Amino acid sequence: AIGDDRTDEDLFEHLPATGIAIHVGPEASRAAYRLPNVSAVRRLLREISAAPPVRPKSTTSSIWNYFRSGGNGSAKRMTRSTR
């Protein structure tokens, strides 16, 4: 889930443990990850869509692996949220 306002915070709070929450902007957030602005979100989505297909055991694990590896650029600029 990616979001930048109060209603997104409700979603972040209720995501399952396997969910990925990304807050957009500098405000405090429940999201584990943060991107600085909408342009960074667009870059991240382009990079994910351009990534070579992988046949993991689950979709969630492949997305987590993408973030852990630093992706191609936007994910490297993504920071851990400190709430």
CSV table of N, CA, C and O in Angstrom, one decimal:
chain,number,residue,atom,x,y,z
A,1,ALA,N,0.8,-1.2,0.0
A,1,ALA,CA,0.0,0.0,0.0
A,1,ALA,C,0.9,1.2,0.0
A,1,ALA,O,1.9,1.3,0.7
A,2,ILE,N,0.5,2.2,-0.8
A,2,ILE,CA,1.2,3.5,-0.9
A,2,ILE,C,0.2,4.6,-0.6
A,2,ILE,O,-0.8,4.6,-1.3
A,3,GLY,N,0.6,5.5,0.3
A,3,GLY,CA,-0.3,6.6,0.5
A,3,GLY,C,0.3,7.8,1.2
A,3,GLY,O,1.4,7.7,1.6
A,4,ASP,N,-0.5,8.9,1.2
A,4,ASP,CA,0.1,10.2,1.8
A,4,ASP,C,-0.9,10.9,2.7
A,4,ASP,O,-0.6,12.1,3.0
A,5,ASP,N,-2.0,10.3,3.1
A,5,ASP,CA,-2.9,11.1,4.0
A,5,ASP,C,-3.5,10.2,5.1
A,5,ASP,O,-3.1,9.0,5.2
A,6,ARG,N,-4.3,10.8,5.9
A,6,ARG,CA,-4.9,10.1,7.1
A,6,ARG,C,-5.6,8.8,6.8
A,6,ARG,O,-5.4,7.8,7.5
A,7,THR,N,-6.4,8.8,5.7
A,7,THR,CA,-7.1,7.5,5.4
A,7,THR,C,-6.1,6.4,5.1
A,7,THR,O,-6.4,5.2,5.4
A,8,ASP,N,-5.0,6.7,4.5
A,8,ASP,CA,-3.9,5.7,4.2
A,8,ASP,C,-3.3,5.2,5.5
A,8,ASP,O,-3.0,4.0,5.6
A,9,GLU,N,-3.2,6.0,6.5
A,9,GLU,CA,-2.7,5.6,7.8
A,9,GLU,C,-3.6,4.5,8.4
A,9,GLU,O,-3.1,3.5,9.0
A,10,ASP,N,-4.9,4.6,8.3
A,10,ASP,CA,-5.8,3.5,8.7
A,10,ASP,C,-5.5,2.2,8.0
A,10,ASP,O,-5.5,1.2,8.6
A,11,LEU,N,-5.3,2.3,6.7
A,11,LEU,CA,-5.0,1.2,5.9
A,11,LEU,C,-3.6,0.6,6.4
A,11,LEU,O,-3.5,-0.7,6.6
A,12,PHE,N,-2.6,1.4,6.5
A,12,PHE,CA,-1.3,0.9,7.0
A,12,PHE,C,-1.5,0.1,8.3
A,12,PHE,O,-0.8,-0.9,8.5
A,13,GLU,N,-2.3,0.6,9.2
A,13,GLU,CA,-2.5,0.0,10.5
A,13,GLU,C,-3.1,-1.4,10.4
A,13,GLU,O,-2.8,-2.3,11.2
A,14,HIS,N,-3.9,-1.6,9.4
A,14,HIS,CA,-4.6,-2.9,9.3
A,14,HIS,C,-4.1,-3.8,8.2
A,14,HIS,O,-4.7,-4.9,7.9
A,15,LEU,N,-2.9,-3.5,7.6
A,15,LEU,CA,-2.3,-4.4,6.6
A,15,LEU,C,-1.9,-5.7,7.4
A,15,LEU,O,-1.5,-5.7,8.5
A,16,PRO,N,-2.0,-6.8,6.7
A,16,PRO,CA,-1.5,-8.1,7.2
A,16,PRO,C,0.1,-8.0,7.4
A,16,PRO,O,0.7,-7.1,6.8
A,17,ALA,N,0.6,-8.9,8.2
A,17,ALA,CA,2.1,-8.9,8.4
A,17,ALA,C,2.9,-8.9,7.2
A,17,ALA,O,4.0,-8.4,7.1
A,18,THR,N,2.3,-9.5,6.1
A,18,THR,CA,3.1,-9.7,4.9
A,18,THR,C,2.9,-8.5,4.0
A,18,THR,O,3.5,-8.4,2.9
A,19,GLY,N,2.1,-7.5,4.4
A,19,GLY,CA,1.9,-6.3,3.6
A,19,GLY,C,3.1,-5.3,3.6
A,19,GLY,O,3.9,-5.4,4.6
A,20,ILE,N,3.1,-4.5,2.6
A,20,ILE,CA,4.2,-3.5,2.6
A,20,ILE,C,3.5,-2.1,2.6
A,20,ILE,O,2.7,-1.8,1.7
A,21,ALA,N,3.9,-1.3,3.5
A,21,ALA,CA,3.3,0.1,3.7
A,21,ALA,C,4.4,1.1,3.3
A,21,ALA,O,5.4,1.1,3.9
A,22,ILE,N,4.0,2.0,2.4
A,22,ILE,CA,5.0,3.1,2.0
A,22,ILE,C,4.2,4.4,2.1
A,22,ILE,O,3.2,4.6,1.4
A,23,HIS,N,4.8,5.3,3.0
A,23,HIS,CA,4.2,6.6,3.1
A,23,HIS,C,4.9,7.6,2.2
A,23,HIS,O,6.1,7.5,2.0
A,24,VAL,N,4.2,8.5,1.6
A,24,VAL,CA,4.7,9.5,0.7
A,24,VAL,C,4.8,10.8,1.4
A,24,VAL,O,3.7,11.3,1.8
A,25,GLY,N,6.0,11.4,1.6
A,25,GLY,CA,6.1,12.7,2.2
A,25,GLY,C,6.8,12.6,3.6
A,25,GLY,O,7.1,11.5,4.0
A,26,PRO,N,7.1,13.7,4.2
A,26,PRO,CA,7.8,13.8,5.4
A,26,PRO,C,7.0,13.6,6.7
A,26,PRO,O,7.6,13.4,7.8
A,27,GLU,N,5.7,13.5,6.7
A,27,GLU,CA,4.9,13.4,7.9
A,27,GLU,C,5.1,12.1,8.6
A,27,GLU,O,5.5,11.1,8.0
A,28,ALA,N,4.8,12.1,9.9
A,28,ALA,CA,4.9,10.9,10.7
A,28,ALA,C,3.9,9.9,10.1
A,28,ALA,O,2.8,10.2,9.6
A,29,SER,N,4.2,8.6,10.2
A,29,SER,CA,3.4,7.5,9.6
A,29,SER,C,3.6,6.2,10.3
A,29,SER,O,4.6,5.9,10.9
A,30,ARG,N,2.6,5.3,10.1
A,30,ARG,CA,2.7,3.9,10.6
A,30,ARG,C,3.4,3.1,9.5
A,30,ARG,O,3.7,1.9,9.8
A,31,ALA,N,3.6,3.6,8.4
A,31,ALA,CA,4.2,2.8,7.3
A,31,ALA,C,5.7,2.5,7.6
A,31,ALA,O,6.4,3.3,8.2
A,32,ALA,N,6.1,1.3,7.2
A,32,ALA,CA,7.5,0.9,7.5
A,32,ALA,C,8.5,1.6,6.5
A,32,ALA,O,9.7,1.8,6.9
A,33,TYR,N,8.0,2.0,5.4
A,33,TYR,CA,8.9,2.7,4.4
A,33,TYR,C,8.4,4.0,4.0
A,33,TYR,O,7.2,4.3,4.2
A,34,ARG,N,9.2,4.9,3.4
A,34,ARG,CA,8.8,6.2,3.0
A,34,ARG,C,9.5,6.6,1.7
A,34,ARG,O,10.7,6.3,1.5
A,35,LEU,N,8.8,7.3,0.9
A,35,LEU,CA,9.3,7.9,-0.3
A,35,LEU,C,9.1,9.4,-0.2
A,35,LEU,O,8.0,9.8,0.4
A,36,PRO,N,9.9,10.2,-0.8
A,36,PRO,CA,9.8,11.7,-0.5
A,36,PRO,C,8.7,12.4,-1.3
A,36,PRO,O,8.2,13.4,-0.8
A,37,ASN,N,8.3,11.8,-2.4
A,37,ASN,CA,7.2,12.6,-3.2
A,37,ASN,C,6.6,11.6,-4.3
A,37,ASN,O,7.0,10.5,-4.4
A,38,VAL,N,5.6,12.2,-5.0
A,38,VAL,CA,4.9,11.4,-6.0
A,38,VAL,C,5.8,11.0,-7.1
A,38,VAL,O,5.6,9.9,-7.6
A,39,SER,N,6.7,11.8,-7.5
A,39,SER,CA,7.7,11.4,-8.6
A,39,SER,C,8.4,10.2,-8.2
A,39,SER,O,8.7,9.3,-9.0
A,40,ALA,N,8.8,10.1,-6.9
A,40,ALA,CA,9.6,8.9,-6.5
A,40,ALA,C,8.7,7.6,-6.5
A,40,ALA,O,9.1,6.5,-6.9
A,41,VAL,N,7.4,7.8,-6.2
A,41,VAL,CA,6.4,6.7,-6.3
A,41,VAL,C,6.3,6.2,-7.8
A,41,VAL,O,6.4,5.0,-8.0
A,42,ARG,N,6.2,7.2,-8.7
A,42,ARG,CA,6.1,6.8,-10.1
A,42,ARG,C,7.3,6.1,-10.6
A,42,ARG,O,7.2,5.1,-11.3
A,43,ARG,N,8.5,6.5,-10.2
A,43,ARG,CA,9.8,5.8,-10.5
A,43,ARG,C,9.8,4.4,-10.0
A,43,ARG,O,10.1,3.5,-10.7
A,44,LEU,N,9.4,4.3,-8.7
A,44,LEU,CA,9.4,3.0,-8.1
A,44,LEU,C,8.4,2.0,-8.8
A,44,LEU,O,8.8,0.9,-9.1
A,45,LEU,N,7.3,2.5,-9.2
A,45,LEU,CA,6.3,1.6,-9.9
A,45,LEU,C,6.8,1.3,-11.3
A,45,LEU,O,6.6,0.1,-11.7
A,46,ARG,N,7.5,2.2,-12.0
A,46,ARG,CA,8.0,1.9,-13.3
A,46,ARG,C,9.1,0.8,-13.1
A,46,ARG,O,9.2,-0.1,-13.9
A,47,GLU,N,10.0,0.9,-12.1
A,47,GLU,CA,11.0,0.0,-11.9
A,47,GLU,C,10.5,-1.4,-11.5
A,47,GLU,O,11.0,-2.4,-12.0
A,48,ILE,N,9.5,-1.4,-10.7
A,48,ILE,CA,8.9,-2.7,-10.4
A,48,ILE,C,8.3,-3.4,-11.6
A,48,ILE,O,8.4,-4.6,-11.8
A,49,SER,N,7.6,-2.6,-12.4
A,49,SER,CA,6.9,-3.2,-13.6
A,49,SER,C,7.9,-3.6,-14.6
A,49,SER,O,7.7,-4.5,-15.5
A,50,ALA,N,9.1,-3.0,-14.6
A,50,ALA,CA,10.2,-3.3,-15.6
A,50,ALA,C,11.1,-4.5,-15.1
A,50,ALA,O,11.8,-5.0,-15.9
A,51,ALA,N,10.9,-4.8,-13.9
A,51,ALA,CA,11.8,-5.9,-13.3
A,51,ALA,C,11.5,-7.2,-14.0
A,51,ALA,O,10.4,-7.5,-14.4
A,52,PRO,N,12.5,-8.0,-14.2
A,52,PRO,CA,12.3,-9.3,-14.9
A,52,PRO,C,11.4,-10.2,-14.1
A,52,PRO,O,11.4,-10.1,-12.8
A,53,PRO,N,10.5,-11.0,-14.7
A,53,PRO,CA,9.6,-11.8,-14.0
A,53,PRO,C,10.4,-12.9,-13.2
A,53,PRO,O,11.4,-13.4,-13.6
A,54,VAL,N,9.9,-13.2,-12.0
A,54,VAL,CA,10.4,-14.2,-11.1
A,54,VAL,C,9.3,-15.1,-10.7
A,54,VAL,O,8.2,-14.6,-10.5
A,55,ARG,N,9.6,-16.3,-10.5
A,55,ARG,CA,8.6,-17.3,-10.1
A,55,ARG,C,8.9,-17.7,-8.6
A,55,ARG,O,9.4,-18.8,-8.4
A,56,PRO,N,8.5,-16.8,-7.7
A,56,PRO,CA,8.8,-17.1,-6.3
A,56,PRO,C,7.7,-18.0,-5.7
A,56,PRO,O,6.7,-18.2,-6.4
A,57,LYS,N,7.9,-18.4,-4.5
A,57,LYS,CA,6.9,-19.2,-3.8
A,57,LYS,C,5.6,-18.4,-3.6
A,57,LYS,O,4.5,-18.9,-3.6
A,58,SER,N,5.8,-17.0,-3.4
A,58,SER,CA,4.7,-16.2,-3.2
A,58,SER,C,5.0,-14.8,-3.8
A,58,SER,O,6.1,-14.4,-3.9
A,59,THR,N,4.0,-14.1,-4.2
A,59,THR,CA,4.1,-12.7,-4.7
A,59,THR,C,4.7,-11.8,-3.7
A,59,THR,O,5.6,-11.0,-4.0
A,60,THR,N,4.3,-11.9,-2.5
A,60,THR,CA,4.8,-11.0,-1.4
A,60,THR,C,6.3,-11.2,-1.2
A,60,THR,O,7.0,-10.2,-1.1
A,61,SER,N,6.8,-12.4,-1.3
A,61,SER,CA,8.2,-12.6,-1.0
A,61,SER,C,9.0,-12.0,-2.2
A,61,SER,O,10.1,-11.4,-1.9
A,62,SER,N,8.5,-12.0,-3.4
A,62,SER,CA,9.3,-11.4,-4.5
A,62,SER,C,9.3,-9.8,-4.3
A,62,SER,O,10.3,-9.2,-4.6
A,63,ILE,N,8.2,-9.3,-3.8
A,63,ILE,CA,8.2,-7.8,-3.6
A,63,ILE,C,9.1,-7.4,-2.5
A,63,ILE,O,9.9,-6.5,-2.6
A,64,TRP,N,9.1,-8.2,-1.4
A,64,TRP,CA,10.0,-8.0,-0.3
A,64,TRP,C,11.5,-8.1,-0.8
A,64,TRP,O,12.3,-7.3,-0.4
A,65,ASN,N,11.8,-9.1,-1.6
A,65,ASN,CA,13.1,-9.2,-2.1
A,65,ASN,C,13.6,-8.0,-2.9
A,65,ASN,O,14.7,-7.6,-2.8
A,66,TYR,N,12.6,-7.5,-3.7
A,66,TYR,CA,12.9,-6.3,-4.5
A,66,TYR,C,13.3,-5.2,-3.6
A,66,TYR,O,14.3,-4.5,-3.8
A,67,PHE,N,12.5,-4.9,-2.5
A,67,PHE,CA,12.8,-3.8,-1.6
A,67,PHE,C,14.2,-4.1,-0.8
A,67,PHE,O,15.0,-3.2,-0.7
A,68,ARG,N,14.4,-5.3,-0.4
A,68,ARG,CA,15.6,-5.6,0.4
A,68,ARG,C,16.8,-5.5,-0.5
A,68,ARG,O,17.9,-5.1,0.0
A,69,SER,N,16.7,-5.8,-1.8
A,69,SER,CA,17.9,-5.7,-2.7
A,69,SER,C,18.2,-4.3,-3.1
A,69,SER,O,19.2,-4.0,-3.7
A,70,GLY,N,17.2,-3.4,-2.8
A,70,GLY,CA,17.4,-2.0,-3.2
A,70,GLY,C,16.9,-1.6,-4.6
A,70,GLY,O,17.0,-0.5,-5.0
A,71,GLY,N,16.2,-2.6,-5.2
A,71,GLY,CA,15.6,-2.3,-6.5
A,71,GLY,C,16.6,-1.7,-7.5
A,71,GLY,O,17.7,-2.0,-7.5
A,72,ASN,N,16.1,-0.9,-8.4
A,72,ASN,CA,16.9,-0.3,-9.4
A,72,ASN,C,17.2,1.2,-9.2
A,72,ASN,O,18.0,1.8,-9.9
A,73,GLY,N,16.6,1.8,-8.2
A,73,GLY,CA,16.9,3.2,-8.0
A,73,GLY,C,16.0,3.8,-6.9
A,73,GLY,O,16.4,4.2,-5.9
A,74,SER,N,14.7,3.8,-7.2
A,74,SER,CA,13.7,4.4,-6.2
A,74,SER,C,13.8,3.7,-4.9
A,74,SER,O,13.7,4.4,-3.9
A,75,ALA,N,13.8,2.4,-4.9
A,75,ALA,CA,13.9,1.7,-3.7
A,75,ALA,C,15.1,2.0,-2.9
A,75,ALA,O,15.1,2.0,-1.7
A,76,LYS,N,16.2,2.3,-3.6
A,76,LYS,CA,17.4,2.7,-2.9
A,76,LYS,C,17.2,4.0,-2.2
A,76,LYS,O,17.9,4.3,-1.1
A,77,ARG,N,16.4,4.9,-2.7
A,77,ARG,CA,16.1,6.2,-2.1
A,77,ARG,C,15.1,6.1,-1.0
A,77,ARG,O,14.8,7.1,-0.3
A,78,MET,N,14.4,5.0,-0.9
A,78,MET,CA,13.3,4.8,0.1
A,78,MET,C,14.0,4.6,1.4
A,78,MET,O,15.0,4.0,1.6
A,79,THR,N,13.4,5.3,2.4
A,79,THR,CA,13.9,5.2,3.8
A,79,THR,C,13.0,4.5,4.7
A,79,THR,O,11.8,4.4,4.4
A,80,ARG,N,13.5,3.9,5.8
A,80,ARG,CA,12.7,3.3,6.8
A,80,ARG,C,12.0,4.4,7.6
A,80,ARG,O,12.6,5.4,7.9
A,81,SER,N,10.7,4.2,7.8
A,81,SER,CA,10.0,5.2,8.6
A,81,SER,C,10.3,5.1,10.1
A,81,SER,O,10.5,4.0,10.6
A,82,THR,N,10.3,6.2,10.7
A,82,THR,CA,10.5,6.2,12.2
A,82,THR,C,9.3,6.6,12.9
A,82,THR,O,9.3,6.9,14.1
A,83,ARG,N,8.2,6.7,12.2
A,83,ARG,CA,6.9,7.1,12.8
A,83,ARG,C,7.0,8.5,13.1
A,83,ARG,O,6.9,9.3,13.7
